[in-house]
Amino acid sequence: MGFTTPFVRISRPQTFLYLMSLRTGTELITLSILFNKVSGIYGLLALLTGFHLSPLQLSMYIYSLIALVITVLLASHIRSQSPFHCLALACFYILDSVINAAYTAAFAITWFLVLSQHHSDASGDKAPGAGGSTIDDTAGFTSPQYNVSHVDVAVAPDQGVSPGHQAVAVGQPGFSTTASGPSLGHGVLQPESMSSIFTICALWAVRAYFVLVVMSYARHVLRQHVAAMSRSNTALHTGSKSSTLAENPFEPHLPDGKGWKGKLGRLMIRLGKSYWLGSEEGDAEWMNNAQSFRRREDGTSSVPGVVERERRRRSGTGPPPPIPPLQAGQYLRVQDAR
């Protein structure tokens, strides 16, 4: 999860929307997860009314209930800044995003296939795709038994009854210019599909930013914990085998590395070791390289040290002048101030 290239790395937000702290942002994001997962309860309650659910929909609702329980258990530790629980919340949110992306892709494909079916000559067939029948029943489409372009009505006298008439409706098959069968490409090219695709992409861009915020907060909590547990000094590299990584707080010989929490913590750290334990010096180096790159692009250069010394010399706030060296026969007179 960490990149070594100076200009390519995972973004590490310092605030939430430049308005709130990372902790407040993580709490708001967790609250949105809770609202989202509560839908699983209502989905399963629909089974009590006899509503038919496809296996894909049923699995999504069951997963939502499991995710709701996990989120409730981890959300209470955001304010206490527990390194294990905050790290677990970040990893779970990443996993939840991947699973939601898979469900979104599956239902989007089914929706476009159902949409294509109702704009094709095969509109009377069974709805394609996983959960297509449920989507077709609730989408509000009409499914006519016969696909005709117009109806001719022939009027003739009824037999045995002189004043009566008999009307016969004869459907004429239409010559449709649409696709002969439902297809994903045909459904995507429908006019109403573009707005759906744009909305999905916009929501997932927001979701990606939320993932970065939760990860950044978990990293901040983890590094604070590592700095606090350093035994001999405040350096993050105390006890670490690498000069570029901080000490793993879930090592077996440390208090947080005992039991199943320690094993799970080491596993979560291993998935993105350079991100969670990477040196802050790497952050400063990345910023310096980026600033140097921008200065080269602008054609400007500056030497911060020289500029700062010149500014202090002109303002008279520089360091005091050095003591002149003593010559032969001279001595310093030290007087105790009382």
Coordinates of C-alpha atoms in Angstrom, one line a residue:
M1 CA 0.0 0.0 0.0
G2 CA 3.0 2.3 0.2
F3 CA 4.9 3.5 -2.8
T4 CA 8.6 4.3 -2.9
T5 CA 8.4 6.6 -5.9
P6 CA 8.8 10.2 -4.7
F7 CA 5.9 11.6 -6.7
V8 CA 3.5 8.6 -6.5
R9 CA 2.1 7.6 -3.2
I10 CA -1.2 7.2 -1.3
S11 CA -2.6 10.5 -0.3
R12 CA -2.6 11.2 3.5
P13 CA -5.2 13.9 4.3
Q14 CA -4.5 16.0 7.4
T15 CA -8.1 17.3 7.8
F16 CA -11.6 16.3 6.7
L17 CA -12.7 18.5 3.9
Y18 CA -10.3 21.2 5.2
L19 CA -12.9 22.0 7.8
M20 CA -12.8 19.3 10.5
S21 CA -10.3 17.0 12.2
L22 CA -9.6 13.5 11.0
R23 CA -11.3 12.1 14.1
T24 CA -14.5 14.1 13.4
G25 CA -14.4 13.0 9.8
T26 CA -13.9 9.4 10.7
E27 CA -16.9 9.6 13.1
L28 CA -19.1 11.1 10.4
I29 CA -18.0 8.5 7.9
T30 CA -18.7 5.7 10.4
L31 CA -22.2 7.1 10.9
S32 CA -22.8 7.0 7.2
I33 CA -21.8 3.3 7.2
L34 CA -24.3 2.6 10.0
F35 CA -27.1 4.2 8.0
N36 CA -26.1 2.3 4.9
K37 CA -26.0 -1.1 6.7
V38 CA -29.3 -0.7 8.4
S39 CA -30.9 -1.4 5.1
G40 CA -30.0 -5.0 5.5
I41 CA -32.6 -5.3 8.4
Y42 CA -35.4 -3.9 6.2
G43 CA -34.3 -6.2 3.3
L44 CA -34.7 -9.3 5.5
L45 CA -38.0 -8.0 6.9
A46 CA -39.3 -8.1 3.4
L47 CA -39.0 -11.9 3.5
L48 CA -41.7 -11.9 6.2
T49 CA -44.2 -10.4 3.8
G50 CA -43.6 -13.1 1.2
F51 CA -41.5 -10.9 -1.1
H52 CA -39.2 -12.9 -3.4
L53 CA -35.4 -12.1 -3.2
S54 CA -32.8 -13.4 -5.5
P55 CA -29.7 -15.2 -4.0
L56 CA -27.6 -12.2 -4.8
Q57 CA -29.9 -9.8 -3.0
L58 CA -30.2 -12.1 0.0
S59 CA -26.5 -12.5 0.3
M60 CA -26.1 -8.7 0.2
Y61 CA -28.6 -8.2 3.0
I62 CA -27.0 -10.8 5.2
Y63 CA -23.6 -9.2 4.7
S64 CA -25.0 -5.8 5.6
L65 CA -26.2 -7.2 8.9
I66 CA -22.7 -8.7 9.6
A67 CA -21.1 -5.4 8.6
L68 CA -23.5 -3.5 10.9
V69 CA -22.4 -5.5 13.9
I70 CA -18.7 -5.1 13.1
T71 CA -19.0 -1.3 12.6
V72 CA -20.9 -0.9 15.9
L73 CA -18.2 -2.8 17.8
L74 CA -15.4 -0.7 16.3
A75 CA -17.0 2.7 16.2
S76 CA -17.0 3.1 20.0
H77 CA -13.1 3.1 20.0
I78 CA -12.7 6.1 17.6
R79 CA -12.6 8.6 20.4
S80 CA -10.5 6.5 22.7
Q81 CA -7.9 6.2 19.9
S82 CA -7.3 2.5 20.4
P83 CA -4.6 1.6 17.8
F84 CA -5.9 -2.0 17.2
H85 CA -9.6 -1.0 16.7
C86 CA -8.8 2.1 14.6
L87 CA -6.6 0.0 12.4
A88 CA -9.3 -2.7 12.2
L89 CA -11.9 -0.1 11.2
A90 CA -9.7 1.2 8.4
C91 CA -9.0 -2.3 7.1
F92 CA -12.6 -3.3 7.3
Y93 CA -13.7 -0.1 5.5
I94 CA -11.3 -0.9 2.7
L95 CA -12.7 -4.5 2.5
D96 CA -16.3 -3.2 2.7
S97 CA -15.6 -0.8 -0.2
V98 CA -14.3 -3.7 -2.4
I99 CA -17.4 -5.9 -1.6
N100 CA -19.7 -3.0 -2.2
A101 CA -18.0 -2.3 -5.5
A102 CA -18.6 -5.9 -6.5
Y103 CA -22.3 -5.7 -5.6
T104 CA -22.7 -2.4 -7.4
A105 CA -21.1 -3.8 -10.5
A106 CA -23.3 -6.9 -10.5
F107 CA -26.5 -4.9 -10.0
A108 CA -25.5 -2.3 -12.5
I109 CA -24.9 -4.9 -15.2
T110 CA -28.3 -6.5 -14.4
W111 CA -30.0 -3.1 -14.6
F112 CA -28.5 -2.3 -18.0
L113 CA -29.5 -5.8 -19.3
V114 CA -33.1 -5.3 -18.1
L115 CA -33.1 -1.8 -19.6
S116 CA -31.8 -3.2 -22.9
Q117 CA -34.5 -5.9 -22.8
H118 CA -37.3 -3.4 -22.7
H119 CA -35.8 -1.5 -25.6
S120 CA -35.3 -4.6 -27.7
D121 CA -37.5 -7.1 -29.7
A122 CA -37.2 -9.7 -26.9
S123 CA -39.1 -7.6 -24.3
G124 CA -41.4 -10.5 -23.5
D125 CA -38.6 -12.9 -22.4
K126 CA -37.5 -13.5 -18.9
A127 CA -35.3 -10.7 -17.4
P128 CA -31.6 -11.6 -17.7
G129 CA -28.9 -11.2 -15.1
A130 CA -28.5 -12.0 -11.4
G131 CA -31.7 -10.7 -9.7
G132 CA -33.1 -9.6 -13.0
S133 CA -36.6 -10.8 -12.3
T134 CA -36.9 -8.8 -9.1
I135 CA -35.5 -5.7 -10.7
D136 CA -37.9 -6.2 -13.6
D137 CA -40.9 -6.6 -11.3
T138 CA -40.1 -3.4 -9.3
A139 CA -38.7 -1.2 -12.0
G140 CA -42.2 -0.1 -13.3
F141 CA -41.7 -1.4 -16.8
T142 CA -44.7 -2.9 -18.7
S143 CA -44.3 -6.3 -20.3
P144 CA -46.9 -6.7 -23.2
Q145 CA -47.7 -10.2 -24.3
Y146 CA -47.5 -9.2 -28.0
N147 CA -45.1 -6.7 -29.5
V148 CA -47.0 -4.9 -32.3
S149 CA -46.7 -1.5 -33.9
H150 CA -50.5 -0.8 -34.6
V151 CA -53.9 -2.5 -34.4
D152 CA -56.5 -2.9 -37.2
V153 CA -60.1 -3.2 -36.1
A154 CA -62.5 -5.1 -38.5
V155 CA -66.3 -4.7 -37.9
A156 CA -68.8 -7.4 -39.1
P157 CA -72.4 -8.2 -38.4
D158 CA -72.9 -10.8 -35.7
Q159 CA -74.6 -14.1 -36.6
G160 CA -78.2 -14.4 -35.3
V161 CA -78.5 -10.9 -33.9
S162 CA -79.2 -8.3 -36.6
P163 CA -78.4 -5.1 -34.6
G164 CA -75.2 -6.5 -33.1
H165 CA -71.7 -6.1 -34.4
Q166 CA -68.5 -8.1 -33.9
A167 CA -65.1 -6.3 -33.6
V168 CA -61.9 -8.2 -34.3
A169 CA -58.6 -6.7 -33.4
V170 CA -55.7 -7.8 -35.7
G171 CA -52.2 -6.9 -34.6
Q172 CA -49.6 -6.0 -37.2
P173 CA -46.1 -6.9 -36.3
G174 CA -43.9 -3.9 -36.1
F175 CA -40.5 -3.4 -37.8
S176 CA -38.3 -2.5 -34.8
T177 CA -34.9 -0.9 -35.3
T178 CA -33.8 -1.8 -31.8
A179 CA -31.5 -4.8 -30.9
S180 CA -32.8 -8.2 -31.4
G181 CA -31.9 -9.2 -27.8
P182 CA -30.8 -7.7 -24.6
S183 CA -27.1 -6.8 -24.3
L184 CA -24.9 -4.8 -21.9
G185 CA -23.6 -2.5 -24.7
H186 CA -27.2 -1.8 -25.9
G187 CA -28.3 -1.0 -22.3
V188 CA -25.4 1.4 -21.6
L189 CA -26.1 3.3 -24.8
Q190 CA -29.7 4.2 -23.8
P191 CA -30.2 7.9 -23.0
E192 CA -31.2 7.4 -19.4
S193 CA -28.0 5.2 -18.7
M194 CA -25.5 8.1 -18.9
S195 CA -27.0 9.8 -15.8
S196 CA -26.8 6.5 -13.9
I197 CA -23.2 5.9 -14.8
F198 CA -22.3 9.5 -13.9
T199 CA -24.0 9.3 -10.5
I200 CA -22.3 6.0 -9.7
C201 CA -18.8 7.4 -10.6
A202 CA -19.4 10.5 -8.5
L203 CA -20.5 8.5 -5.5
W204 CA -17.5 6.2 -5.7
A205 CA -15.1 9.2 -6.0
V206 CA -16.5 10.4 -2.7
R207 CA -16.2 6.9 -1.3
A208 CA -12.5 6.8 -2.3
Y209 CA -11.9 10.0 -0.4
F210 CA -13.6 8.6 2.7
V211 CA -11.3 5.6 2.5
L212 CA -8.3 7.9 2.5
V213 CA -9.6 9.8 5.5
V214 CA -10.2 6.7 7.6
M215 CA -6.8 5.3 6.7
S216 CA -5.1 8.5 7.5
Y217 CA -6.7 8.7 10.9
A218 CA -5.8 5.1 11.7
R219 CA -2.2 5.8 10.7
H220 CA -2.1 8.9 12.9
V221 CA -3.4 7.0 15.9
L222 CA -1.0 4.1 15.3
R223 CA 2.0 6.4 15.0
Q224 CA 1.0 8.3 18.2
H225 CA 0.8 5.0 20.0
V226 CA 4.3 3.9 18.7
A227 CA 5.8 7.2 19.8
A228 CA 4.3 6.9 23.3
M229 CA 5.5 3.3 23.8
S230 CA 9.1 4.0 22.8
R231 CA 11.1 2.9 25.8
S232 CA 14.5 4.7 25.5
N233 CA 13.6 7.8 23.4
T234 CA 10.8 9.4 21.4
A235 CA 12.1 8.3 18.0
L236 CA 9.7 6.1 16.1
H237 CA 12.5 3.8 15.0
T238 CA 13.2 2.5 18.5
G239 CA 13.3 -1.2 18.4
S240 CA 12.6 -1.4 14.7
K241 CA 14.7 -3.6 12.4
S242 CA 14.5 -1.1 9.6
S243 CA 15.7 2.5 9.6
T244 CA 12.8 3.6 7.5
L245 CA 10.0 1.9 9.4
A246 CA 8.7 2.5 12.9
E247 CA 8.5 -0.2 15.4
N248 CA 5.5 -2.6 14.9
P249 CA 3.4 -2.3 18.1
F250 CA 2.0 -5.7 17.5
E251 CA 5.2 -7.6 17.7
P252 CA 5.0 -10.8 19.9
H253 CA 7.3 -9.4 22.6
L254 CA 5.2 -6.2 23.1
P255 CA 2.1 -6.0 25.2
D256 CA -0.2 -5.3 22.2
G257 CA 1.2 -8.3 20.4
K258 CA -0.3 -10.9 22.7
G259 CA -3.1 -13.3 21.8
W260 CA -5.4 -13.2 18.7
K261 CA -5.4 -9.4 18.6
G262 CA -1.6 -9.4 18.2
K263 CA -1.8 -11.9 15.4
L264 CA -4.6 -10.0 13.6
G265 CA -2.7 -6.7 14.2
R266 CA 0.4 -8.1 12.6
L267 CA -1.6 -9.3 9.7
M268 CA -3.2 -5.9 9.1
I269 CA 0.2 -4.1 9.4
R270 CA 1.7 -6.6 6.9
L271 CA -0.8 -5.7 4.3
G272 CA 0.4 -2.1 4.1
K273 CA 3.6 -2.0 6.2
S274 CA 5.2 1.0 4.4
Y275 CA 2.0 3.0 4.8
W276 CA 1.3 2.3 8.4
L277 CA 4.9 2.4 9.7
G278 CA 6.6 4.5 7.1
S279 CA 8.9 7.2 8.3
E280 CA 7.7 10.8 8.5
E281 CA 11.0 11.7 7.0
G282 CA 9.7 10.2 3.8
D283 CA 6.8 12.6 3.9
A284 CA 9.1 15.6 4.3
E285 CA 11.3 14.2 1.5
W286 CA 8.3 13.8 -0.8
M287 CA 7.2 17.4 -0.1
N288 CA 10.7 18.7 -0.7
N289 CA 11.1 16.8 -4.0
A290 CA 7.7 18.1 -5.1
Q291 CA 8.6 21.7 -4.2
S292 CA 11.9 21.3 -6.0
F293 CA 10.1 19.9 -9.1
R294 CA 7.7 22.9 -9.1
R295 CA 10.6 25.3 -8.8
R296 CA 12.4 23.7 -11.7
E297 CA 9.2 24.0 -13.7
D298 CA 8.8 27.7 -12.8
G299 CA 12.4 28.4 -13.5
T300 CA 13.0 29.8 -10.0
S301 CA 15.4 28.7 -7.2
S302 CA 15.9 29.7 -3.7
V303 CA 18.2 28.9 -0.8
P304 CA 16.1 29.0 2.4
G305 CA 19.1 29.0 4.7
V306 CA 20.8 32.0 3.1
V307 CA 17.5 33.9 2.9
E308 CA 16.8 33.3 6.6
R309 CA 20.2 34.4 7.8
E310 CA 20.1 37.6 5.7
R311 CA 16.6 38.4 7.1
R312 CA 17.8 37.9 10.7
R313 CA 21.0 40.0 10.1
R314 CA 19.0 42.9 8.8
S315 CA 16.4 42.7 11.6
G316 CA 19.0 42.5 14.3
T317 CA 17.7 39.2 15.7
G318 CA 20.6 37.1 14.8
P319 CA 22.7 35.1 17.3
P320 CA 25.0 37.1 19.7
P321 CA 28.5 37.8 18.5
P322 CA 31.2 35.3 19.7
I323 CA 33.4 36.1 22.7
P324 CA 36.8 37.5 21.5
P325 CA 39.8 35.2 22.2
L326 CA 41.9 36.0 25.3
Q327 CA 45.4 37.2 24.8
A328 CA 48.4 36.8 27.1
G329 CA 48.1 38.6 30.4
Q330 CA 44.3 38.9 30.1
Y331 CA 41.8 37.0 32.2
L332 CA 38.0 36.8 32.6
R333 CA 36.4 38.2 35.7
V334 CA 33.5 36.2 36.9
Q335 CA 31.2 37.8 39.4
D336 CA 28.4 35.9 41.1
A337 CA 25.1 37.8 40.7
R338 CA 23.0 37.8 43.9

